[in-house]
Amino acid sequence: MRKWILWCLIMGVAVVGLNATQPFWSMEPSTRQIELADSLTGFDITKYVINIAIDDINPYIQGWVEASIMAEEYLPFIEYRLTGGTLAVTEVRVNDAVSTFTHEDGIIRIPVDVSAGTQFHTKVYYSGVPGLSPPPYNIGLRFTPVGVYTLSNPDAGRYWWPSYDHPWDKALVDWHIRVRENWLAAANGLRTGITDNGDGTRTHHWVSSSPIATYVVGFAAGPYTEFHQQAGDLPIQNFVLPSQLNNAMADFGNVPEMIQCFSGLFGAYPFEKYGHVVVNMATYAAMEHQTMTTFGARYLDGQQTYESIVAHELAHQWYGNLVTPLTMKEVWLKESFATYSEALWVHHKSGWQAACNYIRSDIQQYYVNWENSNGPHTIFNPAYNLMFAPPTYEKSASVLHMLRLKMGNDAFFQFIRELVIRYYNSNLITAEFIALAEEISGQNLTQFFRQWIYSPGIPNARLAVFHNGQNRAKVIGKSTSPTATLFDLDIPLSIPGSVVADSVVVRATPEGFVTYFDYAPGDDIATLVVDPNNWVLARQLSLEQMRLLSCLPLDGAVVLTWEPYGGGIAVQGYHIFRRSPLGIWQRITANPVSGTVFTDHSVLNGVQYEYHITAVDEEGYISLPSNTLNAIPIRFAFDLGLLVVDETRDGTGAAFSPDDPMVDEFYHRVLDGITFAVWDHASQGSPPLSILARYQVVLWHADDFTDIQLLPNLEALGSYLLSGGRLIISGWKHPSAFDVAFLNRFMPGIEPVYNNSAALISVRSDRYPALNPDPAKLAAPWNGMLPMTYTFAGAQDVLFTAQILNEGIGHNNPAVIRIETDGGLLVLTGFPLYFMQEDEVRMFLNDMVSELLTLPQSEPVGKVSLTAYPNPFRSGLGMTIRTENAGIRSVEIYDLKGRRVLKISGREAYGSGNVRQVHLDPSRLERFASGIYLIRVTTMHGHYTRKVMLVK
């Protein structure tokens, strides 16, 4: 026997059970009675003799079934099931005497009038064309082009043979199967002979030596060939079509070893033989008919690709066939073991880690994905059409895996072997399963089975991990559920590389449960891993972790902001840790800091620093560290005036999709009279903080609504604002890009409210002229109004309020706001200025920018003067370009659709110093059509554009 060792439970923390004193089934008085009631029939069928003749041409069956019965109480009559197709009963005998009977609504009622303790037998003769059970199963006795086979799970035996078709009445079965002479028949038990009938048919005799539930009584017949295997003294008999032989021999090649593996885990293989018969079926992948699994032909590929199915059906011989659920309310009792045995075989064949991976991907995650699409389901007593769905298979297998964790490895395998011993050739109910698990484990498992077997849902859990700095840790585990189910979870933790126990088991409850444990000196508690071996079925198991939101460099300082410690856990405050490159982490706070903001003034400009934080709880325990952020403090000179950052993506030139030259010209016109530099985000990327730090005012605009680039620039803009900068933001949907850190730091108490409809009529102000949308720049369906706008509920310093159609979302709410920061100032619009009337925007921006430029304006570094002559021009074109302290990067000509039509090389510009001249002769321009063109000069500090007109 291969010994299975649960390494993560070698040494751990004991988990205390609930304080409940009653088992679950006694707390729910009707549960046990409901499980048992249907089986209280007053009789026991001990044996069936099935004599069936198959006419595969017509198709048609006829035969008789003899049942041997022990009356356990007075019986006036006995009932069997036979239904579907044209099947009809032709005669009934009781103790060999012809008897009356009725056959109505699929029930054969036979008067017997026997007293308790009487043994008697009945024989039912029948014939006809068998039908199939209703959807979703559509099974019974099926004819195929190459044979015939039966499937009866869960209750389709009645569609092809008269029987007491319920799983709780198991009986021996003797077969007499008459088929054409060139066929073989495979069935339960051992074949005792084949009789040639001399009429082109042969009768195949099979005898079982163990009782069988009716849903796993089955046979198949066809032009098969046989091949045999051996597992010790156990014969393995396989039936396949000749064309399938090679693939079957490969795919079933490990069955002898598989039987030995499972015998070591569950107890000795319980029956007289094992084998497979391969059929072309669609309903199931395979079916665990007792001693002879029926296997789907499409799962034979000769590569052992579907060996999990082989393992699954073999395990059913113990769990399902030997130990049988009393009713299909208990179907999980068999399918859980068969599905979990797939992972047990992977462990035997490929190792523990492979088994852990299989459990996670093929069992747990498979079920989670199914439930995501189908909603929460309860394992016990599934709906008829969901008996063989993932709750019965993968969810219940996950429960066995968790039970193994909870009981401990030795107790779990003792338990599943004891199930086989106590319920050998018998039936089992869930209440008995629970009672035996509690008996062997010594634990109260009420809550475990309540949440997993009798209730729906898959939980989440968050674990808050703290330590005292002296190798003692505590974990606060809290579970949540998408359903009303309250989950109490055992969750293993592991510290990689630990020299002592590599795992502990902690607990998570809805209220939060605290577990303390010690770990070895040298172990890094920050590397702790949750459930590394995939024991727990959960949507998410996660560590509560501090989150450092921003790390903003200032002039000689760094400002940190973070989220409060989560999970509803009270903390005293927070410690800040810092290191410089190649340095070690040092705590820079003597006492815990309250609040969620800290400014580090003990830094030098130009040096990069890394930071993380920890929380300190009421016992003085320290949380795991947060994420790490870094910052380089810099000097903010603010020695220049206005920088216009153009984030707009070059559009198509349509009214509502302006191209880059159209936007550039707009801002040059509305800022006429104000000296400014331009930074083009599309061509230059994000402006570095060192550039922003030079300018008193930054106007950041984005006039397309599909490509918001603000998010990766928020930290730089935050540093700019906190250092005294003045920032104007105008664009489509920019507030949607503000992260939590930015909102908390700069917009506390302000809620951005989005209105997707084309409904903004105008914005009105007591300080500035109204701003109205420019219809020439809007899409026709917008009817002269702007869509995708924001207003700002809760803002105090309001510059404009929104006028919304029909007083819709945001009506009369702030639409342009002004926010004072620590020395800086933010002006935020809920719409793009480009799409408003140009003259109105000019008046607003001239007033606003002049107000924000508190220092005398100086000429920006890299000022450009461009003169084009003649203008308009008819043939040749000359240019004089004057620059100050800025090298020319390129000179280009664009049409009004934003298409570059000419790039002027450096050798075409002549002159020296800060003055360059360009002359384009008519041959360079002859392909140009009449119209307006834009000359763009790009320097290290931005773009400078002038308009020229060609007249031919």
mmCIF file with all atom_site columns, N, CA and C in Angstrom, residues 253-273:
data_model
loop_
_atom_site.group_PDB
_atom_site.id
_atom_site.type_symbol
_atom_site.label_atom_id
_atom_site.label_alt_id
_atom_site.label_comp_id
_atom_site.label_asym_id
_atom_site.label_entity_id
_atom_site.label_seq_id
_atom_site.pdbx_PDB_ins_code
_atom_site.Cartn_x
_atom_site.Cartn_y
_atom_site.Cartn_z
_atom_site.occupancy
_atom_site.B_iso_or_equiv
_atom_site.pdbx_formal_charge
_atom_site.auth_seq_id
_atom_site.auth_comp_id
_atom_site.auth_asym_id
_atom_site.auth_atom_id
_atom_site.pdbx_PDB_model_num
ATOM 1  N N  . GLY A 1 253 ? -4.136  0.307   -20.087 1.00 0.00 ? 253 GLY A N  1
ATOM 2  C CA . GLY A 1 253 ? -2.900  -0.388  -19.707 1.00 0.00 ? 253 GLY A CA 1
ATOM 3  C C  . GLY A 1 253 ? -2.550  -0.286  -18.247 1.00 0.00 ? 253 GLY A C  1
ATOM 4  N N  . ASN A 1 254 ? -2.960  0.793   -17.587 1.00 0.00 ? 254 ASN A N  1
ATOM 5  C CA . ASN A 1 254 ? -2.604  0.987   -16.176 1.00 0.00 ? 254 ASN A CA 1
ATOM 6  C C  . ASN A 1 254 ? -3.661  0.464   -15.215 1.00 0.00 ? 254 ASN A C  1
ATOM 7  N N  . VAL A 1 255 ? -4.702  -0.180  -15.720 1.00 0.00 ? 255 VAL A N  1
ATOM 8  C CA . VAL A 1 255 ? -5.782  -0.622  -14.835 1.00 0.00 ? 255 VAL A CA 1
ATOM 9  C C  . VAL A 1 255 ? -5.298  -1.594  -13.754 1.00 0.00 ? 255 VAL A C  1
ATOM 10 N N  . PRO A 1 256 ? -4.446  -2.583  -14.058 1.00 0.00 ? 256 PRO A N  1
ATOM 11 C CA . PRO A 1 256 ? -3.980  -3.444  -12.968 1.00 0.00 ? 256 PRO A CA 1
ATOM 12 C C  . PRO A 1 256 ? -3.296  -2.670  -11.839 1.00 0.00 ? 256 PRO A C  1
ATOM 13 N N  . GLU A 1 257 ? -2.449  -1.715  -12.186 1.00 0.00 ? 257 GLU A N  1
ATOM 14 C CA . GLU A 1 257 ? -1.782  -0.910  -11.157 1.00 0.00 ? 257 GLU A CA 1
ATOM 15 C C  . GLU A 1 257 ? -2.778  -0.007  -10.439 1.00 0.00 ? 257 GLU A C  1
ATOM 16 N N  . MET A 1 258 ? -3.763  0.471   -11.178 1.00 0.00 ? 258 MET A N  1
ATOM 17 C CA . MET A 1 258 ? -4.792  1.321   -10.590 1.00 0.00 ? 258 MET A CA 1
ATOM 18 C C  . MET A 1 258 ? -5.602  0.542   -9.550  1.00 0.00 ? 258 MET A C  1
ATOM 19 N N  . ILE A 1 259 ? -5.917  -0.723  -9.860  1.00 0.00 ? 259 ILE A N  1
ATOM 20 C CA . ILE A 1 259 ? -6.645  -1.559  -8.903  1.00 0.00 ? 259 ILE A CA 1
ATOM 21 C C  . ILE A 1 259 ? -5.825  -1.783  -7.642  1.00 0.00 ? 259 ILE A C  1
ATOM 22 N N  . GLN A 1 260 ? -4.542  -2.016  -7.806  1.00 0.00 ? 260 GLN A N  1
ATOM 23 C CA . GLN A 1 260 ? -3.679  -2.199  -6.634  1.00 0.00 ? 260 GLN A CA 1
ATOM 24 C C  . GLN A 1 260 ? -3.590  -0.910  -5.819  1.00 0.00 ? 260 GLN A C  1
ATOM 25 N N  . CYS A 1 261 ? -3.495  0.236   -6.500  1.00 0.00 ? 261 CYS A N  1
ATOM 26 C CA . CYS A 1 261 ? -3.445  1.523   -5.798  1.00 0.00 ? 261 CYS A CA 1
ATOM 27 C C  . CYS A 1 261 ? -4.706  1.738   -4.976  1.00 0.00 ? 261 CYS A C  1
ATOM 28 N N  . PHE A 1 262 ? -5.878  1.608   -5.595  1.00 0.00 ? 262 PHE A N  1
ATOM 29 C CA . PHE A 1 262 ? -7.129  1.851   -4.892  1.00 0.00 ? 262 PHE A CA 1
ATOM 30 C C  . PHE A 1 262 ? -7.389  0.796   -3.821  1.00 0.00 ? 262 PHE A C  1
ATOM 31 N N  . SER A 1 263 ? -6.942  -0.442  -4.047  1.00 0.00 ? 263 SER A N  1
ATOM 32 C CA . SER A 1 263 ? -7.101  -1.478  -3.014  1.00 0.00 ? 263 SER A CA 1
ATOM 33 C C  . SER A 1 263 ? -6.322  -1.106  -1.772  1.00 0.00 ? 263 SER A C  1
ATOM 34 N N  . GLY A 1 264 ? -5.156  -0.477  -1.971  1.00 0.00 ? 264 GLY A N  1
ATOM 35 C CA . GLY A 1 264 ? -4.378  -0.033  -0.821  1.00 0.00 ? 264 GLY A CA 1
ATOM 36 C C  . GLY A 1 264 ? -5.027  1.103   -0.070  1.00 0.00 ? 264 GLY A C  1
ATOM 37 N N  . LEU A 1 265 ? -5.798  1.930   -0.773  1.00 0.00 ? 265 LEU A N  1
ATOM 38 C CA . LEU A 1 265 ? -6.437  3.081   -0.134  1.00 0.00 ? 265 LEU A CA 1
ATOM 39 C C  . LEU A 1 265 ? -7.807  2.751   0.441   1.00 0.00 ? 265 LEU A C  1
ATOM 40 N N  . PHE A 1 266 ? -8.605  1.949   -0.282  1.00 0.00 ? 266 PHE A N  1
ATOM 41 C CA . PHE A 1 266 ? -10.000 1.723   0.084   1.00 0.00 ? 266 PHE A CA 1
ATOM 42 C C  . PHE A 1 266 ? -10.253 0.367   0.728   1.00 0.00 ? 266 PHE A C  1
ATOM 43 N N  . GLY A 1 267 ? -9.357  -0.562  0.552   1.00 0.00 ? 267 GLY A N  1
ATOM 44 C CA . GLY A 1 267 ? -9.580  -1.953  0.918   1.00 0.00 ? 267 GLY A CA 1
ATOM 45 C C  . GLY A 1 267 ? -9.569  -2.796  -0.342  1.00 0.00 ? 267 GLY A C  1
ATOM 46 N N  . ALA A 1 268 ? -9.459  -4.102  -0.188  1.00 0.00 ? 268 ALA A N  1
ATOM 47 C CA . ALA A 1 268 ? -9.313  -5.007  -1.337  1.00 0.00 ? 268 ALA A CA 1
ATOM 48 C C  . ALA A 1 268 ? -10.456 -4.836  -2.322  1.00 0.00 ? 268 ALA A C  1
ATOM 49 N N  . TYR A 1 269 ? -10.099 -4.980  -3.616  1.00 0.00 ? 269 TYR A N  1
ATOM 50 C CA . TYR A 1 269 ? -11.137 -4.911  -4.650  1.00 0.00 ? 269 TYR A CA 1
ATOM 51 C C  . TYR A 1 269 ? -12.243 -5.904  -4.307  1.00 0.00 ? 269 TYR A C  1
ATOM 52 N N  . PRO A 1 270 ? -13.537 -5.474  -4.341  1.00 0.00 ? 270 PRO A N  1
ATOM 53 C CA . PRO A 1 270 ? -14.583 -6.272  -3.691  1.00 0.00 ? 270 PRO A CA 1
ATOM 54 C C  . PRO A 1 270 ? -15.281 -7.326  -4.544  1.00 0.00 ? 270 PRO A C  1
ATOM 55 N N  . PHE A 1 271 ? -15.047 -7.371  -5.857  1.00 0.00 ? 271 PHE A N  1
ATOM 56 C CA . PHE A 1 271 ? -15.864 -8.236  -6.703  1.00 0.00 ? 271 PHE A CA 1
ATOM 57 C C  . PHE A 1 271 ? -15.038 -9.300  -7.417  1.00 0.00 ? 271 PHE A C  1
ATOM 58 N N  . GLU A 1 272 ? -15.738 -10.131 -8.186  1.00 0.00 ? 272 GLU A N  1
ATOM 59 C CA . GLU A 1 272 ? -15.125 -11.309 -8.790  1.00 0.00 ? 272 GLU A CA 1
ATOM 60 C C  . GLU A 1 272 ? -14.295 -10.991 -10.025 1.00 0.00 ? 272 GLU A C  1
ATOM 61 N N  . LYS A 1 273 ? -14.543 -9.842  -10.643 1.00 0.00 ? 273 LYS A N  1
ATOM 62 C CA . LYS A 1 273 ? -13.754 -9.455  -11.820 1.00 0.00 ? 273 LYS A CA 1
ATOM 63 C C  . LYS A 1 273 ? -13.909 -7.959  -12.031 1.00 0.00 ? 273 LYS A C  1
#
